[in-house]
Coordinates of C-alpha atoms in Angstrom, one line a residue:
M13 CA 18.7 26.6 12.9
T14 CA 17.3 24.5 15.7
I15 CA 15.8 21.1 15.0
K16 CA 13.4 19.2 17.4
C17 CA 12.8 15.6 16.5
A18 CA 9.9 13.8 18.2
D19 CA 10.9 11.1 20.6
S20 CA 7.9 9.0 19.5
A21 CA 8.8 9.2 15.7
G22 CA 9.0 6.0 13.8
F23 CA 8.0 2.3 14.2
C24 CA 5.5 1.6 16.9
F25 CA 5.7 -1.7 18.8
G26 CA 3.0 -3.5 16.6
V27 CA 4.6 -2.5 13.3
K28 CA 8.1 -3.4 14.4
R29 CA 6.9 -6.7 15.6
A30 CA 5.2 -7.5 12.2
V31 CA 8.2 -6.4 10.1
D32 CA 10.6 -8.3 12.4
T33 CA 8.4 -11.4 11.9
V34 CA 8.8 -11.3 8.2
Y35 CA 12.6 -10.8 8.3
D36 CA 13.0 -13.6 10.8
L37 CA 11.1 -15.9 8.5
L38 CA 13.3 -14.9 5.6
A39 CA 16.3 -16.0 7.6
K40 CA 14.9 -19.5 7.9
E41 CA 15.3 -22.1 5.1
N42 CA 12.6 -23.9 3.0
H43 CA 10.0 -21.1 3.3
K44 CA 8.2 -19.1 0.7
V45 CA 7.0 -16.1 2.6
Y46 CA 3.7 -14.3 1.8
T47 CA 2.0 -11.3 3.5
L48 CA -1.7 -10.7 3.4
G49 CA -1.6 -7.2 2.0
P50 CA 1.6 -5.0 2.4
I51 CA 3.1 -5.7 5.8
I52 CA 3.1 -2.0 6.5
H53 CA 2.3 1.2 4.7
N54 CA 5.8 2.0 3.6
E55 CA 7.0 1.6 0.0
Q56 CA 10.7 1.3 0.9
V57 CA 10.2 -1.6 3.4
V58 CA 7.8 -3.4 1.1
E59 CA 10.1 -3.1 -1.9
D60 CA 13.1 -4.4 0.2
L61 CA 11.1 -7.4 1.3
A62 CA 9.9 -8.0 -2.3
S63 CA 13.6 -8.0 -3.4
Q64 CA 14.1 -10.9 -1.0
G65 CA 11.3 -12.9 -2.4
V66 CA 8.3 -11.9 -0.1
Q67 CA 5.1 -11.9 -2.1
V68 CA 2.1 -9.7 -1.3
I69 CA -1.3 -11.3 -1.8
E70 CA -4.8 -10.1 -1.1
H71 CA -6.5 -13.5 -0.4
P72 CA -5.2 -16.9 0.8
D73 CA -6.5 -18.6 -2.3
E74 CA -3.7 -16.9 -4.3
I75 CA -1.3 -19.4 -2.8
A76 CA -1.2 -22.3 -5.2
K77 CA -2.2 -25.6 -3.5
E78 CA 1.0 -27.3 -4.7
D79 CA 3.1 -24.5 -3.0
R80 CA 1.3 -24.6 0.4
S81 CA 3.6 -27.2 2.0
Q82 CA 6.5 -24.7 1.7
A83 CA 4.4 -21.5 2.2
I84 CA 3.9 -19.4 5.3
L85 CA 1.6 -16.5 5.4
V86 CA 2.1 -13.5 7.7
I87 CA -0.9 -11.5 8.9
R88 CA 0.1 -7.9 9.2
S89 CA -0.4 -5.7 12.3
H90 CA -3.8 -4.4 11.0
G91 CA -5.3 -7.8 11.7
V92 CA -8.0 -9.6 9.6
P93 CA -11.6 -10.7 10.0
E94 CA -12.3 -13.8 11.9
S95 CA -13.4 -15.6 8.7
V96 CA -9.9 -15.3 7.3
I97 CA -8.5 -17.1 10.3
H98 CA -11.0 -19.9 9.8
T99 CA -10.1 -20.1 6.0
L100 CA -6.4 -20.5 6.8
K101 CA -7.0 -23.3 9.2
E102 CA -9.5 -25.1 6.9
E103 CA -7.1 -24.8 4.0
K104 CA -4.2 -25.9 6.1
I105 CA -2.1 -22.9 5.2
S106 CA 0.6 -22.2 7.7
F107 CA 0.5 -18.7 9.1
E108 CA 2.1 -16.3 11.6
D109 CA -0.4 -13.9 13.2
A110 CA 1.5 -10.6 13.6
T111 CA -1.7 -8.7 14.5
C112 CA -0.9 -5.8 16.9
P113 CA -1.9 -6.9 20.4
F114 CA -3.9 -3.6 20.8
V115 CA -5.9 -4.5 17.7
K116 CA -6.3 -8.1 19.0
K117 CA -7.9 -6.6 22.1
I118 CA -10.4 -4.8 20.0
H119 CA -11.3 -8.0 18.1
K120 CA -11.9 -9.7 21.5
T121 CA -14.0 -6.8 22.8
V122 CA -16.1 -6.6 19.6
A123 CA -16.7 -10.4 19.6
E124 CA -17.7 -10.5 23.2
Y125 CA -20.1 -7.5 23.1
S126 CA -21.7 -8.5 19.9
E127 CA -22.4 -12.0 21.3
K128 CA -24.1 -10.2 24.3
G129 CA -26.4 -8.5 21.8
Y130 CA -24.7 -5.1 21.6
E131 CA -24.7 -3.1 18.3
I132 CA -21.1 -2.4 17.3
V133 CA -20.0 1.1 16.3
I134 CA -16.4 1.6 15.1
I135 CA -15.0 5.1 15.0
G136 CA -12.4 5.1 12.2
S137 CA -11.8 5.1 8.5
A138 CA -14.1 2.7 6.7
K139 CA -11.6 1.8 4.0
H140 CA -8.7 1.2 6.4
P141 CA -7.7 -2.5 6.7
E142 CA -7.7 -2.4 10.5
V143 CA -11.3 -1.2 10.5
Q144 CA -12.3 -3.8 7.9
G145 CA -10.7 -6.5 10.1
I146 CA -12.5 -5.3 13.3
L147 CA -15.9 -5.4 11.4
G148 CA -15.2 -9.1 10.7
W149 CA -15.3 -9.9 14.4
A150 CA -18.8 -8.4 15.0
K151 CA -21.2 -11.3 14.9
N152 CA -24.0 -9.3 13.3
G153 CA -21.9 -6.7 11.5
G154 CA -21.3 -3.1 12.7
T155 CA -21.4 0.5 11.7
V156 CA -18.4 2.7 10.9
V157 CA -18.5 6.3 12.0
E158 CA -15.8 8.4 10.4
S159 CA -17.1 12.0 10.4
K160 CA -19.4 14.4 12.2
E161 CA -22.0 13.7 9.5
D162 CA -21.8 10.0 10.1
A163 CA -22.4 10.5 13.8
L164 CA -25.3 12.8 13.3
L165 CA -27.0 10.3 11.0
F166 CA -26.4 7.2 13.1
K167 CA -29.4 5.3 14.3
P168 CA -29.2 1.8 15.9
S169 CA -31.2 -1.0 14.3
K170 CA -33.4 -1.0 17.4
R171 CA -33.9 1.9 19.8
E172 CA -33.6 -0.3 22.9
K173 CA -30.5 -2.1 21.7
P174 CA -27.3 -1.2 23.7
I175 CA -24.3 0.1 21.7
C176 CA -20.6 -0.7 22.1
V177 CA -18.3 2.0 20.6
V178 CA -14.7 1.2 19.8
A179 CA -12.0 3.1 17.9
Q180 CA -9.4 2.4 15.2
T181 CA -6.1 2.4 17.1
T182 CA -4.6 5.2 15.0
F183 CA -7.6 7.5 15.0
N184 CA -7.3 11.2 15.9
Y185 CA -7.9 11.3 19.7
K186 CA -9.6 14.7 19.7
K187 CA -11.8 13.8 16.8
F188 CA -12.8 10.5 18.6
Q189 CA -13.9 12.6 21.6
D190 CA -16.0 14.9 19.4
L191 CA -17.8 12.0 17.7
V192 CA -18.4 10.2 20.9
E193 CA -20.0 13.4 22.3
I194 CA -22.4 13.6 19.4
L195 CA -23.4 9.9 19.8
N196 CA -23.9 10.4 23.6
K197 CA -26.2 13.3 23.0
K198 CA -28.6 11.0 21.1
G199 CA -29.7 9.4 24.4
Y200 CA -28.9 5.8 23.4
D201 CA -27.5 3.2 25.9
I202 CA -23.9 3.6 24.9
G203 CA -20.8 2.0 26.3
V204 CA -17.5 3.6 25.0
C205 CA -14.2 1.7 24.9
N206 CA -11.3 4.1 24.1
T207 CA -9.2 1.7 22.0
I208 CA -6.9 4.3 20.5
C209 CA -3.4 3.0 21.0
N210 CA -1.4 4.8 23.8
A211 CA 1.5 5.1 21.4
T212 CA -0.7 6.8 18.8
E213 CA -2.1 9.2 21.3
E214 CA 1.3 10.0 22.6
R215 CA 2.6 10.5 19.1
Q216 CA -0.2 12.9 18.2
L217 CA 0.1 14.9 21.4
E218 CA 3.9 15.3 20.9
A219 CA 3.4 16.4 17.3
K220 CA 0.9 19.0 18.4
S221 CA 3.2 20.3 21.1
I222 CA 6.3 20.5 18.8
A223 CA 4.3 22.1 16.0
K224 CA 3.1 24.9 18.3
G225 CA 6.7 26.0 19.0
V226 CA 8.4 25.8 15.6
D227 CA 8.5 27.9 12.4
A228 CA 8.2 24.8 10.2
M229 CA 7.2 21.2 10.7
V230 CA 8.2 18.1 8.7
V231 CA 6.0 15.0 8.9
I232 CA 7.6 11.8 7.5
G233 CA 5.4 9.0 6.4
D234 CA 4.1 6.9 3.5
K235 CA 1.3 8.5 1.5
Q236 CA -0.9 5.4 2.3
S237 CA -0.3 5.6 6.0
S238 CA -3.4 6.7 7.9
N239 CA -1.6 7.6 11.1
S240 CA 1.0 9.7 9.2
Q241 CA -1.8 11.7 7.5
K242 CA -3.3 12.4 10.9
L243 CA 0.0 13.7 12.2
Y244 CA 0.1 16.0 9.2
E245 CA -3.4 17.3 9.9
I246 CA -2.6 17.9 13.6
S247 CA 0.7 19.6 12.8
K248 CA -0.8 21.7 10.1
K249 CA -3.4 23.2 12.5
E250 CA -0.6 24.4 14.8
C251 CA 2.0 25.3 12.2
E252 CA 1.1 26.6 8.7
N253 CA 4.5 25.7 7.3
T254 CA 4.0 21.9 7.7
F255 CA 5.4 19.6 5.0
F256 CA 4.6 15.9 4.3
V257 CA 7.4 13.8 2.9
Q258 CA 8.0 10.1 2.3
T259 CA 11.8 10.2 2.0
L260 CA 14.6 12.7 1.8
R261 CA 14.1 13.0 -1.9
D262 CA 10.8 14.8 -1.3
L263 CA 12.3 17.4 1.0
D264 CA 13.3 20.8 -0.6
L265 CA 16.0 21.9 1.8
K266 CA 16.1 25.4 0.3
L267 CA 12.7 26.1 1.9
F268 CA 14.3 25.9 5.3
E269 CA 17.4 28.1 4.8
S270 CA 16.1 31.0 6.8
T271 CA 14.0 29.0 9.3
G272 CA 14.8 29.4 12.9
K273 CA 13.1 26.3 14.4
V274 CA 12.0 23.1 12.7
G275 CA 10.2 20.2 14.1
I276 CA 10.2 16.6 12.8
T277 CA 7.9 13.7 13.5
A278 CA 7.1 10.5 11.7
G279 CA 4.3 7.9 11.3
A280 CA 4.3 4.5 12.9
S281 CA 5.4 2.9 9.6
T282 CA 8.4 5.0 9.0
P283 CA 11.8 3.3 9.4
Q284 CA 14.4 5.0 11.6
K285 CA 16.8 5.1 8.7
I286 CA 14.6 7.5 6.8
I287 CA 14.0 9.7 9.9
K288 CA 17.8 9.9 10.5
E289 CA 18.5 10.8 6.8
V290 CA 16.0 13.7 6.9
H291 CA 17.3 14.9 10.3
A292 CA 20.9 14.8 9.2
S293 CA 20.1 16.6 5.9
M294 CA 18.7 19.5 7.9
T295 CA 21.7 20.1 10.1
E296 CA 23.7 23.4 9.8
K297 CA 26.4 21.5 8.0
S298 CA 24.0 20.2 5.4
F299 CA 22.9 23.7 4.6
E300 CA 26.5 24.8 4.2
E301 CA 27.0 22.0 1.8
L302 CA 23.9 22.9 0.0
L303 CA 25.1 26.5 -0.3
E304 CA 28.5 25.3 -1.5
E305 CA 26.9 23.3 -4.3
S306 CA 25.2 26.5 -5.6
F307 CA 28.5 28.2 -6.3
V308 CA 30.4 27.9 -9.6
T309 CA 33.7 26.2 -9.8
I310 CA 36.6 28.2 -11.2
H311 CA 40.0 26.9 -12.5
N312 CA 43.3 28.6 -13.0
G313 CA 43.5 30.2 -16.4
E314 CA 39.7 30.2 -17.0
V315 CA 38.0 33.3 -18.4
V316 CA 34.9 34.2 -16.5
K317 CA 32.3 37.0 -16.6
G318 CA 31.6 39.1 -13.6
T319 CA 29.6 42.0 -12.3
V320 CA 31.4 45.1 -11.0
I321 CA 30.2 45.7 -7.4
D322 CA 32.9 48.2 -6.2
V323 CA 35.7 50.2 -7.7
K324 CA 38.7 51.3 -5.6
P325 CA 41.8 53.3 -6.5
D326 CA 43.9 50.2 -7.2
E327 CA 41.4 47.4 -7.6
I328 CA 38.0 46.4 -8.9
I329 CA 35.7 44.0 -6.9
L330 CA 33.7 41.6 -9.0
N331 CA 30.8 39.2 -8.3
I332 CA 31.8 36.1 -10.4
G333 CA 29.3 33.6 -8.8
Y334 CA 32.0 32.1 -6.6
K335 CA 31.9 31.8 -2.8
A336 CA 34.3 34.7 -2.6
D337 CA 34.2 37.9 -4.7
G338 CA 36.8 38.4 -7.4
C339 CA 39.4 41.1 -7.1
L340 CA 41.0 42.7 -10.2
L341 CA 44.2 44.6 -9.4
Y342 CA 45.4 47.3 -11.6
T343 CA 48.0 50.1 -11.6
S344 CA 47.9 53.6 -13.1
P345 CA 49.8 53.9 -16.4
S346 CA 53.3 55.5 -16.1
P347 CA 53.4 59.3 -17.0

């Protein structure tokens, strides 16, 4: 079996930066570390940080006032609304802003264009924390367009008002193009900023390319990870035998025993350790070990049952469930 692992699989720059920020803070003394929401969409990483004392909160008010002198809050790579930054400063809560620089750029774009009177349209998933954060930088709010139906129904508050379109950094690039085309056909004054992260686009294109040339595709990512789900959708269109797993425990190796080519990719929140574990488990050696485990163990002197599969003049060949067939020798009785 041949395995092709995507070069772009695993932590993107923004996610690695945010995770490293938390671990670096843990290495320092006299700090109680909090994260505003899970630092990334990966259960294993979040659980490891929790075991070291990192506490996940949903709002700065959850940090008790008497604890704030020793507390430090980390803003995850998804970013937050501008109002949250103001609250942290007003409440004098120390914080580390680990917002991905690509997301920061969208915040700046949205703030500037909304101040100029543009209506803001964000192409992305309305419930995703990155999109909710972006909305918080639009001075007069904005509209989220997630589907073809949303695009067809969209109408600006005023016909003559110009529109600025941005995208969630991890949105499907092809889908983004399709939705922009629908908006453009409406005849409004639209300015489009393709803010999909280059790493996201590269990851999606590589997944599509690999999926086209394999018999089975494995996408590794957390079930809450938006970009991992998109990789699964893209791969599934190119390769019907596409499987979504979070860790090695979710992977049924027996499904790949007779597979010629397998591709592997992973979302931006997937640690390299998990990717390596899945990759290693699918090597030829691993399948041999898997096959070995399926055989029975036989000890000297043990009585076992078998099925006769061949009879020869001086021996009987038996299938006894072992990795080699059993051989029962016999001699003809003396005359």
